[in-house]
XYZ file of C-alpha atoms in Angstrom:
225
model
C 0.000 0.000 0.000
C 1.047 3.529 -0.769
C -0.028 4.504 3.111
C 1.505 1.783 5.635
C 0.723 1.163 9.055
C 2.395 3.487 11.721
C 2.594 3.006 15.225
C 2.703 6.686 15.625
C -0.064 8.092 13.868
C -2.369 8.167 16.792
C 0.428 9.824 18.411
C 0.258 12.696 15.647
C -2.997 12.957 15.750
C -3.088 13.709 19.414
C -0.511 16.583 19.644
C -1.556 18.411 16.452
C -5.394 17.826 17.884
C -4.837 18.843 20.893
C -2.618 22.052 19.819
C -5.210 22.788 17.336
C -7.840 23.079 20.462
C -6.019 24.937 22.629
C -4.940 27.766 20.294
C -9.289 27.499 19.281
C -9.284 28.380 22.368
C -7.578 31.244 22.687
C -9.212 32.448 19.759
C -12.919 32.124 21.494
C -11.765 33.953 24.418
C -9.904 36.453 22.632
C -6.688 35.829 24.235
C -4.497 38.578 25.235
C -1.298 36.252 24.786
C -2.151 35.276 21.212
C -3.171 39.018 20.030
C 0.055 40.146 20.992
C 1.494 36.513 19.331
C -0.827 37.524 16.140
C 0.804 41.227 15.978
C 4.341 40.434 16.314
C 3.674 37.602 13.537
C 1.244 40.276 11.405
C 4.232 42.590 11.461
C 6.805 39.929 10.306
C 5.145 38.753 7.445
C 2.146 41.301 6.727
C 4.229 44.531 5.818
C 1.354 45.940 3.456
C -1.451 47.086 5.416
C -2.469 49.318 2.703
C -2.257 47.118 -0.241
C 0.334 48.694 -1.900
C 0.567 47.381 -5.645
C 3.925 46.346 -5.391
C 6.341 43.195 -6.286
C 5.590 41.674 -3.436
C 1.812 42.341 -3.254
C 1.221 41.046 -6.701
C 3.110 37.643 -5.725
C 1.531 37.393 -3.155
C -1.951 37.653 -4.659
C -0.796 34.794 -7.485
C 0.015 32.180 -4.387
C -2.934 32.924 -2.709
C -5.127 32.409 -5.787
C -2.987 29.045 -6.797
C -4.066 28.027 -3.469
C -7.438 29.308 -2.995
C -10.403 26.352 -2.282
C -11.507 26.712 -5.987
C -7.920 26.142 -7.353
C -7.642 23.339 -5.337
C -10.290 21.439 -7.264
C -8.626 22.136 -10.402
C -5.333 20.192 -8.874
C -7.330 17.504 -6.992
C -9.467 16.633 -10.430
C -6.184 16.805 -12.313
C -3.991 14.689 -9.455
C -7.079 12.007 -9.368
C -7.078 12.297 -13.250
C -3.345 10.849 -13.514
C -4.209 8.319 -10.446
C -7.083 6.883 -11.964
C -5.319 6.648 -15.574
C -2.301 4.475 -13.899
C -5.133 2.216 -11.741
C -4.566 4.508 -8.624
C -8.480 4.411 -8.120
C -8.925 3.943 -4.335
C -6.064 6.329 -4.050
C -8.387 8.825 -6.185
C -11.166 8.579 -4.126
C -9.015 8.813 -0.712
C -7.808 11.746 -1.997
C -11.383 13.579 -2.995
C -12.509 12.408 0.208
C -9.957 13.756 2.310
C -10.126 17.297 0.899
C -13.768 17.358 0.583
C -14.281 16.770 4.232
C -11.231 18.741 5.368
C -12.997 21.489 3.846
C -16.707 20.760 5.606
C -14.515 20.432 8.964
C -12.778 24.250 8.279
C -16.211 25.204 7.510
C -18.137 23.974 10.004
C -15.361 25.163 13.037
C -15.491 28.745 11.314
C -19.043 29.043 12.319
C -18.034 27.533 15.386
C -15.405 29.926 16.446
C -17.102 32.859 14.424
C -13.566 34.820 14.466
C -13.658 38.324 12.250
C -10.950 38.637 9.454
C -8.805 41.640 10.077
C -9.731 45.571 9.538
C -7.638 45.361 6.832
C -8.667 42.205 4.643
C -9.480 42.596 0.796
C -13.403 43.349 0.162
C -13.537 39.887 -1.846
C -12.275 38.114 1.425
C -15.514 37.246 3.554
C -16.445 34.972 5.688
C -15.121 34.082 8.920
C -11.266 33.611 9.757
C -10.526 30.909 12.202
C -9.398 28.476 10.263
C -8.013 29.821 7.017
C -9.872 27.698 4.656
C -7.489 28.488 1.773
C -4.337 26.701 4.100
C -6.549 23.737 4.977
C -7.359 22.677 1.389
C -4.575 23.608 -0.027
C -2.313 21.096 3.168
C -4.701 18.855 1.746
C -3.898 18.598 -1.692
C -0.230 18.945 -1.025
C -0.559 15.962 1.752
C -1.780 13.577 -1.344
C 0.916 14.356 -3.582
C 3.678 14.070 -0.646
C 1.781 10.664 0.065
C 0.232 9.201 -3.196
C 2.559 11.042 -6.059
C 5.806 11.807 -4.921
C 6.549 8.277 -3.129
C 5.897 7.381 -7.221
C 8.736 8.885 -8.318
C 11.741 6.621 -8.551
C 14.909 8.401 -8.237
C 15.483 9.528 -4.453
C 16.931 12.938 -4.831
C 13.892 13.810 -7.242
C 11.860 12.567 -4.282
C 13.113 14.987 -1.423
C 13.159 17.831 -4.103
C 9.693 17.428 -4.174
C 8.618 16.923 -1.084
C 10.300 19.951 -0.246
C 8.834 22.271 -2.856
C 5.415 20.912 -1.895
C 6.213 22.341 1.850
C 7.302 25.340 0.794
C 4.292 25.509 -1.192
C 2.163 25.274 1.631
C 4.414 27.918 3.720
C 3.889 30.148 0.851
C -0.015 29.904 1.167
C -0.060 30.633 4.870
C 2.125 33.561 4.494
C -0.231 34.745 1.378
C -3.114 34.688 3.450
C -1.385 36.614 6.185
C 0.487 39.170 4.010
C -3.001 40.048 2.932
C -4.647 40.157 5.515
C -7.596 37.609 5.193
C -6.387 35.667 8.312
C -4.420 36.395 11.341
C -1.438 34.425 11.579
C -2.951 31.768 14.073
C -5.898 30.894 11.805
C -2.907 29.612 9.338
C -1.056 27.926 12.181
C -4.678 26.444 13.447
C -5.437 25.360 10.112
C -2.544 23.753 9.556
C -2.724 21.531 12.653
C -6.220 20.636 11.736
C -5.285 19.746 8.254
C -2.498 17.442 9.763
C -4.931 15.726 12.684
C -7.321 15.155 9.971
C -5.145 13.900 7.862
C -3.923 11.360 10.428
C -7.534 9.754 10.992
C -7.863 9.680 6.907
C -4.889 7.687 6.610
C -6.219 5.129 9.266
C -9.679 5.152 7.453
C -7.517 4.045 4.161
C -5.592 1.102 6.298
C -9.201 0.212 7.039
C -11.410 0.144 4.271
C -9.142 0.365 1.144
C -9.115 -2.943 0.519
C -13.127 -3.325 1.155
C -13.293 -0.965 -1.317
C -11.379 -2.234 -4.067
C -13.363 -5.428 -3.588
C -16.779 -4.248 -3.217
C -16.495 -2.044 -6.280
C -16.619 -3.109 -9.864
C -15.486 0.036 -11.026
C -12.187 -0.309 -8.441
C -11.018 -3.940 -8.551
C -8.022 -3.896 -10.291
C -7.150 -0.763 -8.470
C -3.607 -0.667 -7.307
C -3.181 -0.015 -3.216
């Protein structure tokens, strides 16, 4: 299987969970400790309060978009796409199924946490903050090539290339968001953990049921694990 068993997973699960809740948390009780946490952060990598069309801005803007929700349904069909063509097919539909309800989890904790975007955010930018919805999808697609793709590749050093690139990706979305000013930096560090907890029970639910599925379905049988 492209996902093998680890002893640890539960283990990941638990810390990123647990962080994820406690900085939730601080968020619903509008903690004093991580306003001053989200300023200090704001100021390091959000240096355009007034949306200055610059270098910088306009970059930023690009990554953002590349890893908005939408976007990310444009890579997902086009990852499943490839995995389906080479008899990936339970991979495929792991992979639509993680980010689909990653998404309805960001979603539903938004309206849980109800947290405001900041005073400065761009006018097309609505909807609440905590957890940036763009960094959770977009963790989410990255997470199935670094799992299902990359491991794919056969020469090592193209491997670790990769895998790095894809996490820099990712680094590059948070700090979009933040440089912008549609999230504070916290609802990228909160959505991040989520992502990753998430991602730790979808991983089990493969171990579990891949091979059910493969069986069960006509349309999967000679899908490769």
């Amino acid at each position: 299987m492209l996902i093998g068993q680890d002893p640890n997973r539960w283990k990941r699960f638990m810390v990123s969970f647990v962080l994820f809740l406690i900085i939730a948390g601080m968020v619903m009780s509008n903690s004093m400790i991580l306003q001053v946490l989200d300023s200090v952060f704001q100021a390091l990598f959000g240096p355009n309060p007034n949306h200055t069309p610059n270098m910088t801005y306009h970059l930023m803007v690009v990554v953002a978009f590349l890893g908005s929700p939408k976007m990310d349904i444009v890579w997902m069909l086009i990852i499943t796409f490839f995995l389906w063509g080479f008899k990936y097919k339970v991979p495929a539909l792991w992979a639509w199924m993680t980010l689909i309800v990653g998404d309805l989890l960001s979603l539903i904790i938004k309206y849980v946490v109800k947290r405001d975007r900041p005073l400065q955010h761009l006018s097309h930018d609505k909807g609440y903050s905590f957890p940036s919805g763009h960094v959770v999808s977009f963790f989410l697609v990255a997470a199935v090539l670094f799992l299902i793709v990359v491991p794919l590749i056969k020469k090592a050093a193209v491997r670790v290339i990769c895998q790095l690139l894809l996490i820099l990706a990712v680094f590059l979305v948070a700090v979009s968001r933040i440089y912008l000013y549609a999230h504070y930096p916290f609802d990228t560090v909160g959505a991040m953990l989520l992502a990753y907890a998430w991602l730790q029970i979808s991983e089990t639910l493969y171990l579990t049921f891949a091979g059910d599925v493969k069986n069960r379905w006509k349309m999967t049988s000679n899908s490769k694990l």
